[in-house]
Tab-separated table of C-alpha atoms in Angstrom:
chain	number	residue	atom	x	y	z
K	1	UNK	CA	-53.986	-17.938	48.998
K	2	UNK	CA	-52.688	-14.353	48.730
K	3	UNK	CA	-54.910	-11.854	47.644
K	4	UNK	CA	-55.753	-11.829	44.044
K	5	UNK	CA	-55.112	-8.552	41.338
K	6	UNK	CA	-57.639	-6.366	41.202
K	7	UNK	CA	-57.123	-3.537	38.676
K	8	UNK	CA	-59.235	-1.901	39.010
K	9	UNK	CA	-63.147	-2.301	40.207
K	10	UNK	CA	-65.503	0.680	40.712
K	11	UNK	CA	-67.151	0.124	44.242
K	12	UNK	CA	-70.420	1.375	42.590
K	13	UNK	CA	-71.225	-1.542	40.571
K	14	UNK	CA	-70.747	-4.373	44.226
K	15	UNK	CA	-73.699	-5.473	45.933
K	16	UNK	CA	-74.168	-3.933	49.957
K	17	UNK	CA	-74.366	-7.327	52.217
K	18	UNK	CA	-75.618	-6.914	55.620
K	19	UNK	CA	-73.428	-7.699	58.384
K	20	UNK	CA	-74.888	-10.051	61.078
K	21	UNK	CA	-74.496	-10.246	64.414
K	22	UNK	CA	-71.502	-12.587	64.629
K	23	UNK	CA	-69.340	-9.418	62.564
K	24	UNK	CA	-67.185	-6.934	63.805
K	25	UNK	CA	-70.314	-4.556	63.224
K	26	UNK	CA	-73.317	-6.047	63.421
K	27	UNK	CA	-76.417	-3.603	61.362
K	28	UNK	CA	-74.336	-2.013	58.908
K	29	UNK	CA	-73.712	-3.224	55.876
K	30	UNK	CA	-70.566	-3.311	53.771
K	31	UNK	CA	-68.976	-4.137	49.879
K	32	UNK	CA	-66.282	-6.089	50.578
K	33	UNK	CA	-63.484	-5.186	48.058
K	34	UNK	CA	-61.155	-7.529	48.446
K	35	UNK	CA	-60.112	-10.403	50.955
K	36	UNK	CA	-57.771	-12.663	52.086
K	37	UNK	CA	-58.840	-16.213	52.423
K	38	UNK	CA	-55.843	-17.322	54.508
K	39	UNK	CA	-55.992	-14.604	56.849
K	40	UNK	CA	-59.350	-13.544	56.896
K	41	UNK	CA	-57.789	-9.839	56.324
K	42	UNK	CA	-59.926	-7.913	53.848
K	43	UNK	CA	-60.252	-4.182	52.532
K	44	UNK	CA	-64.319	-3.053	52.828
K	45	UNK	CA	-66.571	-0.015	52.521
K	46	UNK	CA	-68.608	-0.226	55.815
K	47	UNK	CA	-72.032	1.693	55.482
K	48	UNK	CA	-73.314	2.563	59.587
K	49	UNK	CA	-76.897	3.498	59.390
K	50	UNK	CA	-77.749	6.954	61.117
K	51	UNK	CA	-78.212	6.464	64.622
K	52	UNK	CA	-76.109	3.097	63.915
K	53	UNK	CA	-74.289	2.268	67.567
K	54	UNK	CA	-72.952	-0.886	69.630
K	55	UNK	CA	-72.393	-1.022	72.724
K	56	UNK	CA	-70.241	-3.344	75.221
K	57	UNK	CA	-66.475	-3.911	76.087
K	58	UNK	CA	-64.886	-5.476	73.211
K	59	UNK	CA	-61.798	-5.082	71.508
K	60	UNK	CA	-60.444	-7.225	67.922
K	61	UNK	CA	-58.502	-9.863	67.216
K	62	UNK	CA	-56.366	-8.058	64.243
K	63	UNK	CA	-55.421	-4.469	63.603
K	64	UNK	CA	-58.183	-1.711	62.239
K	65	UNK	CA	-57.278	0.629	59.498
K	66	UNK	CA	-60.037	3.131	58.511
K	67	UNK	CA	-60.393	6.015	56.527
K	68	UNK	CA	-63.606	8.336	56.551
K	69	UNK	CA	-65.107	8.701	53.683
K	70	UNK	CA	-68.674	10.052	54.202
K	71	UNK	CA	-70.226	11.309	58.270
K	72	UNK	CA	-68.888	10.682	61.571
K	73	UNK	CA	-67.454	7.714	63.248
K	74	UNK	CA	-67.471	7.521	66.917
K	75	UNK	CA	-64.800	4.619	67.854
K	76	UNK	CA	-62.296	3.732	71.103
K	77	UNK	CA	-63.488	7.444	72.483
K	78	UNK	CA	-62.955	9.612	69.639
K	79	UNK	CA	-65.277	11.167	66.571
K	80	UNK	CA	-63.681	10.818	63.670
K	81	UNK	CA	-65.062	13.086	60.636
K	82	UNK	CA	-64.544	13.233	56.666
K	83	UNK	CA	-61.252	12.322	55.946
K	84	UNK	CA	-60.361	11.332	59.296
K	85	UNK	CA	-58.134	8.724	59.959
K	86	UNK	CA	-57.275	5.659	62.702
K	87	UNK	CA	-55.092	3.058	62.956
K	88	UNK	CA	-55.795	0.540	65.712
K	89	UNK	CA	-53.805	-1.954	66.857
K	90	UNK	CA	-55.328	-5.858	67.721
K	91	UNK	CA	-56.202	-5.292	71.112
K	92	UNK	CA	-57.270	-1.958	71.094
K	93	UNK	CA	-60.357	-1.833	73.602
K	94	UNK	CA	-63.787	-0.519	72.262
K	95	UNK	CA	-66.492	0.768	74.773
K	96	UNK	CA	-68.791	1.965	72.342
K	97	UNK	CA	-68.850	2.511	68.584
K	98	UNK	CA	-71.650	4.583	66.822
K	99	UNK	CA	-72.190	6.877	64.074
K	100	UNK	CA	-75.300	9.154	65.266
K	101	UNK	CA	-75.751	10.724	61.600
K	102	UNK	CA	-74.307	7.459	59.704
K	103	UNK	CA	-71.171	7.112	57.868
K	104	UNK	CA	-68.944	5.262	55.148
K	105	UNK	CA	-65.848	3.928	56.325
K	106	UNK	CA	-63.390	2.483	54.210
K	107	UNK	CA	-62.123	-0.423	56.568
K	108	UNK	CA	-59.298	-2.263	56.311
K	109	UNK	CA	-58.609	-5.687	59.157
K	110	UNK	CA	-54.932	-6.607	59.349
K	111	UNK	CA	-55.843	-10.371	60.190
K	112	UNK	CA	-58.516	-12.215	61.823
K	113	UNK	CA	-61.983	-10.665	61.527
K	114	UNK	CA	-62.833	-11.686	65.068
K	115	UNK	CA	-64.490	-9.472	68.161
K	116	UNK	CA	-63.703	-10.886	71.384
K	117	UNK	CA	-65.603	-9.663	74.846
K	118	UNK	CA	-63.844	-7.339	77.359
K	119	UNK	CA	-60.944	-5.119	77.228
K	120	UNK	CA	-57.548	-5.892	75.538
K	121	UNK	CA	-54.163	-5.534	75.430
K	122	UNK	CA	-52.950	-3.626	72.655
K	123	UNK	CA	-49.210	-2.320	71.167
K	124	UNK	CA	-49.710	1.296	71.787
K	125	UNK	CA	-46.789	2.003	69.697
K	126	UNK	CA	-48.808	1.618	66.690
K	127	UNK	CA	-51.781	3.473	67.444
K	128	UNK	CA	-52.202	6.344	65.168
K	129	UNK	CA	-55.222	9.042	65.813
K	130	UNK	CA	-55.776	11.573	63.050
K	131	UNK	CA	-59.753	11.806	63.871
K	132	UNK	CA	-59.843	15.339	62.273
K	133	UNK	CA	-58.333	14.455	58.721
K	134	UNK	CA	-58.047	18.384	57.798
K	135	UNK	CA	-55.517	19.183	60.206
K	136	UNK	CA	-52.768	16.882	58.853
K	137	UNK	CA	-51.454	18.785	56.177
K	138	UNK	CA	-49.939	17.989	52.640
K	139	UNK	CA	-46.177	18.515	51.852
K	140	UNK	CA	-44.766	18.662	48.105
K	141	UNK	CA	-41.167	17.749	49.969
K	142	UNK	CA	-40.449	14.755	48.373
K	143	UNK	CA	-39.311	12.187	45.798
K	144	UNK	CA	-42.186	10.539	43.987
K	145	UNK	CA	-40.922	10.603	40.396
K	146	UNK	CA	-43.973	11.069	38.811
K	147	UNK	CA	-44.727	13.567	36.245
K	148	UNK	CA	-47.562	16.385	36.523
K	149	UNK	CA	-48.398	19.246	38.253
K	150	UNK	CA	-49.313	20.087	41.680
K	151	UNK	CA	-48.435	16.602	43.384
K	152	UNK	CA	-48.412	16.586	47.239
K	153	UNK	CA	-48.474	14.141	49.634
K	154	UNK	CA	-49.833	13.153	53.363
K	155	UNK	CA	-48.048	10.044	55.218
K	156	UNK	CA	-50.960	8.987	57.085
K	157	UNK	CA	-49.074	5.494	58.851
K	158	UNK	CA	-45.152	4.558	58.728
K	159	UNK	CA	-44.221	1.509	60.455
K	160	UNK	CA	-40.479	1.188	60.737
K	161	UNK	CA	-40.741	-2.349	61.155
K	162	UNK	CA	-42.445	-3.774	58.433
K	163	UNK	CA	-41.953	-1.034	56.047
K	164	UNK	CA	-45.952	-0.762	55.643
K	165	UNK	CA	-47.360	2.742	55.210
K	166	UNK	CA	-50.206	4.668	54.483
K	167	UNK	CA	-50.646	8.004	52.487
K	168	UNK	CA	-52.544	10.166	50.544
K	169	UNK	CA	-51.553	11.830	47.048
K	170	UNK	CA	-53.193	14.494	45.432
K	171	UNK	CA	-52.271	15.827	41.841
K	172	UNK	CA	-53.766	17.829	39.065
K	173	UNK	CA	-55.314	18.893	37.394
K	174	UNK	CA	-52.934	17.849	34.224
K	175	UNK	CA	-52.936	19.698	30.873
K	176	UNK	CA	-51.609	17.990	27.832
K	177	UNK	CA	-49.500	20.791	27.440
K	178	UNK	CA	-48.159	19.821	30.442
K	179	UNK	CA	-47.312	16.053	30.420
K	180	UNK	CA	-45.231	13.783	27.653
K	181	UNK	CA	-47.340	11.932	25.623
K	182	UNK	CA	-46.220	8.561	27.159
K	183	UNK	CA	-44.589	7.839	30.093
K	184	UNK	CA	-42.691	5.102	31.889
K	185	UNK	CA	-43.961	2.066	33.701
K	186	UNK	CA	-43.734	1.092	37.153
K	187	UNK	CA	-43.290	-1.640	39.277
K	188	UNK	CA	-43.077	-1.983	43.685
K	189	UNK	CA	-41.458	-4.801	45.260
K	190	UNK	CA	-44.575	-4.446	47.756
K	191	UNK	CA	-48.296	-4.993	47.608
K	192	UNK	CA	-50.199	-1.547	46.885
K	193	UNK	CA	-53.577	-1.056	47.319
K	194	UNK	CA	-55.721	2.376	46.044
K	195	UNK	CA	-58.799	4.200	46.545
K	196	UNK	CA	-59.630	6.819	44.653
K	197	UNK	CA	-61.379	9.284	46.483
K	198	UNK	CA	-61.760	12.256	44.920
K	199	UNK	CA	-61.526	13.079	40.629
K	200	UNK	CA	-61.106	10.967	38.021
K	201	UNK	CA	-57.483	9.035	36.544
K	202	UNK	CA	-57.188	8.358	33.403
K	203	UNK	CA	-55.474	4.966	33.576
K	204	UNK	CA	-54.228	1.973	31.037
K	205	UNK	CA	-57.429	-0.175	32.246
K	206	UNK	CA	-59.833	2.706	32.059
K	207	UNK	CA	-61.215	5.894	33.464
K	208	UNK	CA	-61.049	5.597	36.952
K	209	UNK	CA	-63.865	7.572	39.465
K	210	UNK	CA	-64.215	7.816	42.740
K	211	UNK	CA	-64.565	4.566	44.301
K	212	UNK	CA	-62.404	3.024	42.088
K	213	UNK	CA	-60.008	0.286	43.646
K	214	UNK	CA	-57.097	-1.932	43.254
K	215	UNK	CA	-54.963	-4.102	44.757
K	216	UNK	CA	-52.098	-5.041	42.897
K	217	UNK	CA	-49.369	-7.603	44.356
K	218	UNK	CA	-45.268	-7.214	43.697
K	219	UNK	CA	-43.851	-7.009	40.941
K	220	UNK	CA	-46.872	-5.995	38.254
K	221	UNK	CA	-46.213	-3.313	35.617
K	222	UNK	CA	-48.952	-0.781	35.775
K	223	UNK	CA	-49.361	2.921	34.528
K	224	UNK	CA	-48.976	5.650	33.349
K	225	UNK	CA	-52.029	7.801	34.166
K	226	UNK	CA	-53.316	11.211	33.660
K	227	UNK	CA	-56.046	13.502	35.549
K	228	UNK	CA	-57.523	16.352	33.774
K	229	UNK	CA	-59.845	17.284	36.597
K	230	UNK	CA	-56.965	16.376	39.458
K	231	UNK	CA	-57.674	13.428	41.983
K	232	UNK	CA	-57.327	12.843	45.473
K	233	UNK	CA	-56.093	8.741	46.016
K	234	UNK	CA	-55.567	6.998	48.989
K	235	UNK	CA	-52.339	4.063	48.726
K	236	UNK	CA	-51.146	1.528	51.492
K	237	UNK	CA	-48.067	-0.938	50.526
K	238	UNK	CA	-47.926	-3.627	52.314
K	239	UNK	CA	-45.204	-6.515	52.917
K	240	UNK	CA	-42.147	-4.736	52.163
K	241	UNK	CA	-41.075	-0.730	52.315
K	242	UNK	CA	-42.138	0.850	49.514
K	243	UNK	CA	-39.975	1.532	46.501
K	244	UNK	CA	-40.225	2.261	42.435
K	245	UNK	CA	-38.639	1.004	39.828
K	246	UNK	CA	-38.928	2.257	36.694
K	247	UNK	CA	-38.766	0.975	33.040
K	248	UNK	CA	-36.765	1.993	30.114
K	249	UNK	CA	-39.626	1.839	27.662
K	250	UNK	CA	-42.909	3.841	28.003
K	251	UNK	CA	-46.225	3.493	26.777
K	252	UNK	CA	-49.496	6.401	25.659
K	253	UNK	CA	-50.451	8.291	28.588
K	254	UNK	CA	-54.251	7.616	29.177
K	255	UNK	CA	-55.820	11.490	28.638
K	256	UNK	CA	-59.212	10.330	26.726
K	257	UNK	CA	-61.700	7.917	28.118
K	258	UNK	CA	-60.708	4.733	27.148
K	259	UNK	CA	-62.997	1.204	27.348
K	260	UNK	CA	-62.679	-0.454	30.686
K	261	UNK	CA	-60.245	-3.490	30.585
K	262	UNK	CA	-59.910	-4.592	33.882
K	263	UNK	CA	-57.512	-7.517	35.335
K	264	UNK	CA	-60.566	-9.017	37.531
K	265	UNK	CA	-59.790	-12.573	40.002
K	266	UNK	CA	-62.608	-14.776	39.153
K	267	UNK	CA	-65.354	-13.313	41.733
K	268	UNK	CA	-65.293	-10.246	40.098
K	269	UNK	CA	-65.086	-11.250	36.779
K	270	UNK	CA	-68.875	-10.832	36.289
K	271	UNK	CA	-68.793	-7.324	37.444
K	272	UNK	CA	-66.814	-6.091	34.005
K	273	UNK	CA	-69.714	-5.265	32.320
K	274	UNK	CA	-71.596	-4.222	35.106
K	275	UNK	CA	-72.479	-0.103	33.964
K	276	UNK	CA	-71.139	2.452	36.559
K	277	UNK	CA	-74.213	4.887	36.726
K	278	UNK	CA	-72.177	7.334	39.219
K	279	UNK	CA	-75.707	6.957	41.370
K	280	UNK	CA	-73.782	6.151	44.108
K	281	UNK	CA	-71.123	8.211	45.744
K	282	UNK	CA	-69.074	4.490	46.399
């Protein structure tokens, strides 16, 4: 089956698992936050250990997508810091992979999670290297619709083919003064799937925080949102190019805390009530 809705889960409240030595990264551990059980793609935070490496001529079975979130990440010959960014194609070959001073990486396998021994054959046309995210910069040149204040935008990935892409989006921070009282709803004729990496978003489910996640399949209503402290979010669509369509009705625009209502698939369900203590930085 397709991947479930998620809207939204804070990664705080999932367990770390281990990965063992038949993963992609054996010794570092991960919170997987969501996954395809057709595919075997999934979306994960993966935790390396300082002084985490592996070692050995490998490459994957299925694309890698990673953002940094936390440290260093030495992969396919390059260091990637905070905020850096890769996109690998299946095939890609991997001599070493390490992370001297440890790292989080939110991960993201386009397919199969399978590493295969010696050197591959990837499409180079896809490969994307950002592994200094500062020196991309942001660009207010566009059409996003949305209401607020200081909105920009990075375009981290387009593929031409498939329509798929990759940005970030930061806005804020919003004054009431600022923004209508309600605002109009959305829907995407694509999958798109968040992070939230840096403030908070006041959203129709909840207050979101860093770490917060969804992934929300076509066609599903969702918003409006405010951020009184402005937010940094990371968004991929998936499946078809990216578009918005919005309604002619709109609803209360989230600025006060509101209780978490989340729409949770069944494995997550439990995690509802779990508290977010903010302990952890994802």
């Amino acid at each position: 089956m397709a991947r479930p809705h998620i809207e939204y889960i804070q990664a705080q409240v999932l367990p770390w698992a281990p990965l063992d030595q038949d993963s992609l990264r054996p010794g570092a551990s991960v919170k997987w936050l969501s996954e395809d059980d057709d595919t075997g793609a999934f979306t994960a935070i993966v935790r390396y250990p300082k002084g985490w490496r592996m070692d050995g001529t490998h490459h994957l079975a299925a694309d890698e997508e990673f953002f940094v979130l936390d440290g260093a990440l030495e992969i396919a010959g390059k260091t990637y810091t905070r905020h850096g960014y890769g996109y690998l194609p299946a095939g890609t070959t991997y001599e070493t992979v390490a992370a001297p001073e440890g790292a989080a990486v939110l991960t993201f396998i386009n397919g199969p999670p399978r590493r295969v021994a010696g050197a591959g054959q990837p499409d180079n046309a896809l490969l994307i290297e950002n592994p200094d995210g500062r020196k991309a910069s942001f660009t207010s040149d566009f059409d996003h619709g949305l209401a607020g204040t200081d909105i920009a935008i990075k375009f981290l990935r387009n593929d031409a083919a498939s329509g798929a892409r990759t940005w970030l989006l930061k806005r804020g921070p919003n004054r009431r003064e600022d923004l209508p009282a309600t605002g109009k709803i959305e829907t995407h004729p694509c999958v798109e799937e968040f992070f939230l990496v840096e403030g908070t978003l006041g959203w129709p489910q909840g207050m979101m925080r860093p770490g917060a996640y969804f992934w929300r399949p076509p066609g599903i209503e969702h918003g409006p949102g405010a951020s009184v402290t402005g937010c940094q979010l990371l968004f991929r669509s998936l499946g078809a190019p990216f578009s918005t369509q919005w309604s002619d009705y709109e609803r209360p625009r989230p600025f006060e805390p509101i209780p978490y209502a989340p729409q949770l698939p069944p494995h997550l369900a439990a995690y509802a009530d779990a508290p977010y203590r903010g302990t952890e930085p994802y």
